[in-house]
Each structure stands twice: as structure tokens, then as C-alpha cells.
PDB file of C-alpha atoms in Angstrom:
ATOM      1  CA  UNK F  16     127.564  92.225  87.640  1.00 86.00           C
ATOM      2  CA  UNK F  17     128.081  94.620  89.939  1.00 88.00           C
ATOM      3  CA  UNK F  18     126.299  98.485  90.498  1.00 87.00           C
ATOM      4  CA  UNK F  19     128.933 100.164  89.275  1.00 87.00           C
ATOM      5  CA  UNK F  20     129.211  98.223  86.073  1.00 89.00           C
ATOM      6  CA  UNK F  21     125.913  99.556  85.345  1.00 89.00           C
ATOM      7  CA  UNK F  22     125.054 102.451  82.790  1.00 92.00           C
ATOM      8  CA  UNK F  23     124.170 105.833  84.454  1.00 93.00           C
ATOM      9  CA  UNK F  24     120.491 104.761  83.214  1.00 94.00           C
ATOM     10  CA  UNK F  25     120.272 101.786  84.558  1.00 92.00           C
ATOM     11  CA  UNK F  26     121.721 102.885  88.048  1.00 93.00           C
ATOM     12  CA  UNK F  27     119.029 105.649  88.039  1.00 94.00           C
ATOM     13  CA  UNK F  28     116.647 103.051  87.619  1.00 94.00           C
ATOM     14  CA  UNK F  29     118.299 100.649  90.176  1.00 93.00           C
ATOM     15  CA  UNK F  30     118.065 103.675  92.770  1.00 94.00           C
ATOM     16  CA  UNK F  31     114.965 104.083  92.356  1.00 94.00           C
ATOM     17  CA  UNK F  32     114.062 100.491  93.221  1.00 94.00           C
ATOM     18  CA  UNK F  33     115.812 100.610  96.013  1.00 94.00           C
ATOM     19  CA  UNK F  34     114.660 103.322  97.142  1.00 95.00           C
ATOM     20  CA  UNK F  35     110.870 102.499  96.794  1.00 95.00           C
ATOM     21  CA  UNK F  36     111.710  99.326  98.824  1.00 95.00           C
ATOM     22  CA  UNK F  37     113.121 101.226 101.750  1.00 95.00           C
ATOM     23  CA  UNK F  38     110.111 102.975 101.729  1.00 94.00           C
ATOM     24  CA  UNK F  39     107.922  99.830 101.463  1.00 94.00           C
ATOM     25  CA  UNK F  40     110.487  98.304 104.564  1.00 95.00           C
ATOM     26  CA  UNK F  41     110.222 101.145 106.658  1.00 95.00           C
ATOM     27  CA  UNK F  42     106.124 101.457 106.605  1.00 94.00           C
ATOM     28  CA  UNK F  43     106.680  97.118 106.831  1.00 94.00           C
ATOM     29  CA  UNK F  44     108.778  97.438 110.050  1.00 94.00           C
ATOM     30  CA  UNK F  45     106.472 101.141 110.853  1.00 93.00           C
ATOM     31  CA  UNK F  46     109.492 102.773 111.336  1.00 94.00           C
ATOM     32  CA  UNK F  47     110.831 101.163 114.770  1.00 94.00           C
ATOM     33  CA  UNK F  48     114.235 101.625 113.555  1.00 94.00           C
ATOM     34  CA  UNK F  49     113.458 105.590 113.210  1.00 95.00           C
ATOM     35  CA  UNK F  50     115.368 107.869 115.994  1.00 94.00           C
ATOM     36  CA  UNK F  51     115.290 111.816 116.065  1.00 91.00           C
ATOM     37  CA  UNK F  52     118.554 112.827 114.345  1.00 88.00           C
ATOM     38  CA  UNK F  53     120.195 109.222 114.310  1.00 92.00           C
ATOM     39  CA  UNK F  54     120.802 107.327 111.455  1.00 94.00           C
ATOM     40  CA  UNK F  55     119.463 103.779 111.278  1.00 95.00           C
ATOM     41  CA  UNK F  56     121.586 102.581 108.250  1.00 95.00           C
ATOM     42  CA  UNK F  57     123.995 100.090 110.326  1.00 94.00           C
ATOM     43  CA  UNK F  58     125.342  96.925 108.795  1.00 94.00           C
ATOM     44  CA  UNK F  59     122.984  95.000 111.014  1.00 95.00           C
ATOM     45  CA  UNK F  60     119.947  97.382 108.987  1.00 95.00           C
ATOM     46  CA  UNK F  61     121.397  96.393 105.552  1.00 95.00           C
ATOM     47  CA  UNK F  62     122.001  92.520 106.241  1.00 95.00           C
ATOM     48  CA  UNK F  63     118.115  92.310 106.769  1.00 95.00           C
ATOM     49  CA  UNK F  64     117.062  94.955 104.205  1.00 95.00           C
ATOM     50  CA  UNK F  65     119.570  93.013 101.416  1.00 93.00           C
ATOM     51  CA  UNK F  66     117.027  90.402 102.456  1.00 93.00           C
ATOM     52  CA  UNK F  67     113.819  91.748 101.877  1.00 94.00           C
ATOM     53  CA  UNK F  68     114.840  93.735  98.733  1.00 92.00           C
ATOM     54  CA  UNK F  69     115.933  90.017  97.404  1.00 90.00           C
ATOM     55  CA  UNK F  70     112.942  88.486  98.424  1.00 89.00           C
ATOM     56  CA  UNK F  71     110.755  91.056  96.846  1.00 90.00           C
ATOM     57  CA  UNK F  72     109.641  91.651  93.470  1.00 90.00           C
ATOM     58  CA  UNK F  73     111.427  95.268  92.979  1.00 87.00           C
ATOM     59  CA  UNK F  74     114.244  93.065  92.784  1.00 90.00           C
ATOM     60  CA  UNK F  75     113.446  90.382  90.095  1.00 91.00           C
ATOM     61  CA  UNK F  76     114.346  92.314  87.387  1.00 90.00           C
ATOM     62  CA  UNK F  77     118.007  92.947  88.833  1.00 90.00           C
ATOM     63  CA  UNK F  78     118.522  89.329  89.505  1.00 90.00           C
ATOM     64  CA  UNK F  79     117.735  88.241  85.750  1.00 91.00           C
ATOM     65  CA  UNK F  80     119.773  90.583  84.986  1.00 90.00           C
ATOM     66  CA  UNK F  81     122.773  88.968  86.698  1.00 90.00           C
ATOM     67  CA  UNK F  82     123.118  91.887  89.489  1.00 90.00           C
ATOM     68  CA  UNK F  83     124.539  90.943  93.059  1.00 89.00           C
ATOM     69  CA  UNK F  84     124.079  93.321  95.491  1.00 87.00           C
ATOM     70  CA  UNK F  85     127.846  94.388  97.541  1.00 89.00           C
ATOM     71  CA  UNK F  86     126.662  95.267 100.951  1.00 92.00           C
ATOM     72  CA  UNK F  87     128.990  98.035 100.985  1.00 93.00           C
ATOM     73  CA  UNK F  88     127.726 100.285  98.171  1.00 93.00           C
ATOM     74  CA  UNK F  89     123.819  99.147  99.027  1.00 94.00           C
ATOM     75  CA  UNK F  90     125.133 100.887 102.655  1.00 95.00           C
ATOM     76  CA  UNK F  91     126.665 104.097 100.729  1.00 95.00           C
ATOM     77  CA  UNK F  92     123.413 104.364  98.890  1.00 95.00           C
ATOM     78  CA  UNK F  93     120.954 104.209 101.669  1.00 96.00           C
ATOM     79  CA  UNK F  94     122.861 107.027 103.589  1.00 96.00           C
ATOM     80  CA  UNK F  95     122.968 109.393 100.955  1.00 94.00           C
ATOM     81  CA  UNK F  96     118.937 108.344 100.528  1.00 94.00           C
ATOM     82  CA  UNK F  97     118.791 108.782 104.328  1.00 95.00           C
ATOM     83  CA  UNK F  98     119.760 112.262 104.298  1.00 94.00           C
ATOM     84  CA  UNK F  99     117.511 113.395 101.915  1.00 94.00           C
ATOM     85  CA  UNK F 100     114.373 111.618 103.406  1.00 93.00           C
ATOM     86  CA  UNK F 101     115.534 113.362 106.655  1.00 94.00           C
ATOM     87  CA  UNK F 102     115.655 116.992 105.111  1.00 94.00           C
ATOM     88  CA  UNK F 103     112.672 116.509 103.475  1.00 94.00           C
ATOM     89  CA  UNK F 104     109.721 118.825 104.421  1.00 95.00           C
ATOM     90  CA  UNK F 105     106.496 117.624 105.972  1.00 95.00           C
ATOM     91  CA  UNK F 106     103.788 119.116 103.771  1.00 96.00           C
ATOM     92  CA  UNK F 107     101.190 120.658 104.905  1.00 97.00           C
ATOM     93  CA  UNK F 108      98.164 117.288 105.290  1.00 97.00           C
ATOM     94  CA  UNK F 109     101.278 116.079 107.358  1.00 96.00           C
ATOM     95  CA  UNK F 110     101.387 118.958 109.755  1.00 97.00           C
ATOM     96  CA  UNK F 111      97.577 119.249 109.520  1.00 97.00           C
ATOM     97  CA  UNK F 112      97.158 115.621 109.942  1.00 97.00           C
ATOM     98  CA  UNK F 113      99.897 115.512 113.366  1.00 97.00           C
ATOM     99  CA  UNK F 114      98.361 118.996 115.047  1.00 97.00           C
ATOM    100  CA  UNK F 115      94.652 116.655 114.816  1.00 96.00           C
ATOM    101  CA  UNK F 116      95.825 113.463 116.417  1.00 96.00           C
ATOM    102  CA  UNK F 117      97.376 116.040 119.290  1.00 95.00           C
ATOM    103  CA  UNK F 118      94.788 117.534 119.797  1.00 95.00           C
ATOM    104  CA  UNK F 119      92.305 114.408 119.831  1.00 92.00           C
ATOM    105  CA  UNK F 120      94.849 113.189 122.165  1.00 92.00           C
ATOM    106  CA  UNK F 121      95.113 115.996 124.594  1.00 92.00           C
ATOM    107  CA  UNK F 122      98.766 116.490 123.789  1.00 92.00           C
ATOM    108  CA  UNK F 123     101.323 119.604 122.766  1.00 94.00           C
ATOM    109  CA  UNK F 124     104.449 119.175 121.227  1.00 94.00           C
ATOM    110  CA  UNK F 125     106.628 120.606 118.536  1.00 95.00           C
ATOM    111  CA  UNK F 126     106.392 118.997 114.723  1.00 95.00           C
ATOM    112  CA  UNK F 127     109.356 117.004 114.599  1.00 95.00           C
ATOM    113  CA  UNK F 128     111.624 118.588 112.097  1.00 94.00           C
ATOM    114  CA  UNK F 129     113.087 115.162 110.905  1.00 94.00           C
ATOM    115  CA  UNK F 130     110.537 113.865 108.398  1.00 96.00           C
ATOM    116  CA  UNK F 131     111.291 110.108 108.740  1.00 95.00           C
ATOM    117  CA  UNK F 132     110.886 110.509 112.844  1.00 96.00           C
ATOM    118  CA  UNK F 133     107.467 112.670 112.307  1.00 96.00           C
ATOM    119  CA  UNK F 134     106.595 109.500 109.764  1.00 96.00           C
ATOM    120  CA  UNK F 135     106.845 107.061 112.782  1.00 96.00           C
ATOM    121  CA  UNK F 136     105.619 109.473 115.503  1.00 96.00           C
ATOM    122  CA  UNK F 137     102.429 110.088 113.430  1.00 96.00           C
ATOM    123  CA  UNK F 138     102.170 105.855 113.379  1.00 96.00           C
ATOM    124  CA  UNK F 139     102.490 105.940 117.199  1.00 95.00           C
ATOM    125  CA  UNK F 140      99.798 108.680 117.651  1.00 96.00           C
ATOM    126  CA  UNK F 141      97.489 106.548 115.249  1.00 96.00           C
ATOM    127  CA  UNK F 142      97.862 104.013 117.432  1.00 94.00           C
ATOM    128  CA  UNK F 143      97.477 105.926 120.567  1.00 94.00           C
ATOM    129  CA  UNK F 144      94.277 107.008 119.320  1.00 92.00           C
ATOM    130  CA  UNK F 145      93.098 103.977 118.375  1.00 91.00           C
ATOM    131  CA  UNK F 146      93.714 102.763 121.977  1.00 89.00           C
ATOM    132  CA  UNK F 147      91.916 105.446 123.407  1.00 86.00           C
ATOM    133  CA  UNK F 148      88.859 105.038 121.187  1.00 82.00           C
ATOM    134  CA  UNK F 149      88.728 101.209 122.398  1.00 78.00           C
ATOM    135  CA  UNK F 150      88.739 101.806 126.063  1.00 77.00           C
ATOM    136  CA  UNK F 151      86.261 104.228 125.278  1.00 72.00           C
ATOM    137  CA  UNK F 152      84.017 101.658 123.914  1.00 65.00           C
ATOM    138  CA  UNK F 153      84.939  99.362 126.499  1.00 67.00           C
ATOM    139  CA  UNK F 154      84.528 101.891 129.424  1.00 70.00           C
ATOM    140  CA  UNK F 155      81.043 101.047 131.471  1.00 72.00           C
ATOM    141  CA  UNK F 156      77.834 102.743 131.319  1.00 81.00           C
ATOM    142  CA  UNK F 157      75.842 104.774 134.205  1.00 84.00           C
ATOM    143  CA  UNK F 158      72.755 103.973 135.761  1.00 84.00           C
ATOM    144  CA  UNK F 159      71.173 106.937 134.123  1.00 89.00           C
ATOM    145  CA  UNK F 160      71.892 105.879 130.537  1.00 89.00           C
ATOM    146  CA  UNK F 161      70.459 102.523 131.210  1.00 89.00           C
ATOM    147  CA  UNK F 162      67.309 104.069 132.539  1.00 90.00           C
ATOM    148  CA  UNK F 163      67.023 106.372 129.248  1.00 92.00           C
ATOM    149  CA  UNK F 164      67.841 103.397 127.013  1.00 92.00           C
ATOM    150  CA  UNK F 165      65.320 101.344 129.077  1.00 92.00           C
ATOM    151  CA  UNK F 166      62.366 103.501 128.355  1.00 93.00           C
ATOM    152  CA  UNK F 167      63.377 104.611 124.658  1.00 92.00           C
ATOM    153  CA  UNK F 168      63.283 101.122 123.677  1.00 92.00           C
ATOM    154  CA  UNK F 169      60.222  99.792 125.116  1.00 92.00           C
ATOM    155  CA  UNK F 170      58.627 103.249 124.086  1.00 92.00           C
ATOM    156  CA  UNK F 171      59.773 102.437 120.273  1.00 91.00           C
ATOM    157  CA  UNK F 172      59.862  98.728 120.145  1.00 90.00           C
ATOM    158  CA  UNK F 173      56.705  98.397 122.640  1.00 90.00           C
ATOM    159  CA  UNK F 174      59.179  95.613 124.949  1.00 91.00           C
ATOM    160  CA  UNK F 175      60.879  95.529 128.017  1.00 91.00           C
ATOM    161  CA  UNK F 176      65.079  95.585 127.116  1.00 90.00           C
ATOM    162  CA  UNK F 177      66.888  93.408 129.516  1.00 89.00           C
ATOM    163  CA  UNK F 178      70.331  94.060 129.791  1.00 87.00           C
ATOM    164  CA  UNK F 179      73.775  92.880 131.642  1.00 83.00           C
ATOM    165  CA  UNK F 180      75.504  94.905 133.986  1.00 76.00           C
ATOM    166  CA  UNK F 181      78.547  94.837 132.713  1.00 77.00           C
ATOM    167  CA  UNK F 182      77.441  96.567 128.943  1.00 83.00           C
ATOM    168  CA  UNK F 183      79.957  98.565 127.217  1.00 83.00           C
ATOM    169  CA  UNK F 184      79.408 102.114 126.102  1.00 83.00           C
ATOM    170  CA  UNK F 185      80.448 100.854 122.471  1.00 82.00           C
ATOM    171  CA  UNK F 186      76.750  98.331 122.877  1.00 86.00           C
ATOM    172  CA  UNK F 187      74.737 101.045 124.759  1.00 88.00           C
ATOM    173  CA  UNK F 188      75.691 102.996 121.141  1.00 88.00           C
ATOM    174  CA  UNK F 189      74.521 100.089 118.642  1.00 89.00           C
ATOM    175  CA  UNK F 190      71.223  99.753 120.741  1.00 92.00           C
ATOM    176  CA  UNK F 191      70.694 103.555 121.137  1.00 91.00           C
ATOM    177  CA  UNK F 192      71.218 103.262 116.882  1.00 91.00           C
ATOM    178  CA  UNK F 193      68.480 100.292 116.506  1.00 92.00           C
ATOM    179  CA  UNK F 194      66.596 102.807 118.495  1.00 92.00           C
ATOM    180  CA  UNK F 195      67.181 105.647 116.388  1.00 91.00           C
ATOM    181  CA  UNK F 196      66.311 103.682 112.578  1.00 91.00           C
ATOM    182  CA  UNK F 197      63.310 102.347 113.727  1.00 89.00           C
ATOM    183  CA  UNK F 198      62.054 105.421 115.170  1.00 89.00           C
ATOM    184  CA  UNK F 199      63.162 107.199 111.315  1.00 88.00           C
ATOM    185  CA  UNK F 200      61.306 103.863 109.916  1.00 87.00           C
ATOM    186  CA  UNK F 201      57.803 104.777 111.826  1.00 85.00           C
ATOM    187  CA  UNK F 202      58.316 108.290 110.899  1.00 85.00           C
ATOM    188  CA  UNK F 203      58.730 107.386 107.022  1.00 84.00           C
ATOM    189  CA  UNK F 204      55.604 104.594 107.009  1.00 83.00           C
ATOM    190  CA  UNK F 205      53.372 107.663 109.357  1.00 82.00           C
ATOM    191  CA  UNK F 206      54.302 109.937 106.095  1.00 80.00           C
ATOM    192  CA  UNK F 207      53.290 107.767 103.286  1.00 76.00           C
ATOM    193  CA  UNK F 208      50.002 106.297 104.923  1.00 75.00           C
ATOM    194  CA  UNK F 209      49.066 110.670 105.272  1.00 66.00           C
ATOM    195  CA  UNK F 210      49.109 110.967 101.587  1.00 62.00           C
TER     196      UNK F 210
END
């Protein structure tokens, strides 16, 4: 059985499948096939989609059924879905969500007008940030932050820290936070033996 030998029902209902599996492919493959104004449904796109649709469980139900998918009309259906994902508007936690990561990133430029490109561009800025916050972690410490660490924790822990050279900011944080409870857990034990 073919697509078209389907009721207008069940084709609704096919479309929709397929159409949630794009969307589950293209957040799989995070949008690398995604270019500004250039559509990505090429025959080598469908081959490997018709693949992952078949091995997936959107498509069990069309398989008892007896459907076979014709490469040709899965290709006419994911450019008319293209379009429409395309021309669709970024709402406004999208916009909201892009203008952040720029800014965290020290970066201007325009919101991408193409919704599936601003999909993968927001992926790339994730990522991008995510970088940035590791090498910050990883990024080493100055003498003068040592010294302060030094002499917070043998003021709160009543011992001499001894430390590598070669800490990260990301430990100098965790130690600075041991710091920080027990200090709160002194405070809280000073206030109950007062009563």
C-alpha cells in the first residue's frame, strides 16, 4: 500500500508522523544539515531519513499496516513541511532565549529570520557557551586568591590548606564553598547554644 491509497484521515495522520520524526531527526543530527535559506531535503537527506523513520517506532504502525514508503512522495512531503518550518515565527522565549546567549557571549547579530537555521544557531551558541564556561573553570588562579583562600580556611577549619599550583578556578570555587557551609554551620550551632 502506497500513501496515496490512503484515506484523507489516515494521510493526515501519516503526516503527522512524519513530520514529528523530522523533528525528532533534525534535534538527533542538531540540525547540521540546516543552511540559511537552503533547503536540505536532497535525495541523499531522504535515503537516510527513510531509514530512521523505518527504524523508529512512529513508524510501526504504518508497517503493520502494509505501507511502503516511495522515496519520491516522502521527498514531495518533506518540502512542502520544509517550507512551513522555515516561515514559521520564532516566538518570543526563542528571541529572548538567542538575545541571552549573545549577550553572555559578547556577540551582536541579527535573529535569523529562518526558524529552522535560528533552531541550529541557538544549538551552536549553547555550545559555545558551554565551552566558554569550561575554560573558565579550567583557567588558573592568582597568587592573591590563594593567599585569601589560605587564610579563610585555616581561620574556619583551624588547618593549614596545602594546595597544587596548577588548581583550577572551578576547585578554588568548591573549596571557597566548603568554606562558606561550615562557616553558616558555626553560625547556626553559635545560635542555638545562645538560647
Amino acid at each position: 500500500m502506497l500513501y496515496h491509497d490512503l484515506s484523507h484521515g489516515y494521510q493526515y495522520s501519516f503526516r503527522s508522523d512524519l513530520f514529528r520524526g523530522l523533528r525528532f531527526f533534525l534535534e538527533d543530527i542538531q540540525y547540521c544539515v540546516i543552511e540559511e535559506n537552503v533547503s536540505f531535503v536532497t535525495e541523499e537527506f531522504v535515503q537516510v531519513f527513510k531509514g530512521y523513520l523505518q527504524g523508529s517506532t512512529l513508524f510501526m504502525k504504518w508497517e503493520r499496516m502494509g505501507l511502503e514508503l516511495d522515496c519520491f512522495v516522502l521527498q514531495q512531503l518533506l518540502r512542502e513541511k520544509e517550507v512551513s518550518l522555515r516561515k514559521r515565527s520564532a516566538t518570543l522565549k526563542h528571541k529572548n532565549y538567542f538575545y541571552t546567549l549573545l549577550r553572555d557571549l559578547g556577540l551582536q547579530e541579527e535573529l535569523p529570520t529562518d526558524f529552522l537555521y535560528l533552531k541550529k544557531r541557538l544549538l551552536e551558541l549553547e555550545v559555545m557557551k558551554k565551552q566558554v564556561a569550561n575554560k573558565k573553570c579550567s583557567s588558573l588562579v592568582s597568587a592573591r586568591q590563594l593567599t585569601v583562600l589560605k587564610r579563610a580556611w585555616e581561620k574556619t577549619f583551624g588547618r593549614t590548606l596545602v594546595i597544587s599550583r596548577d588548581i583550577t578556578q572551578g576547585e578554588v570555587d568548591e573549596l571557597f564553598f566548603r568554606i562558606h557551609k561550615k562557616q553558616c554551620k558555626v553560625t547556626r550551632e553559635q545560635r542555638v547554644c545562645s538560647f
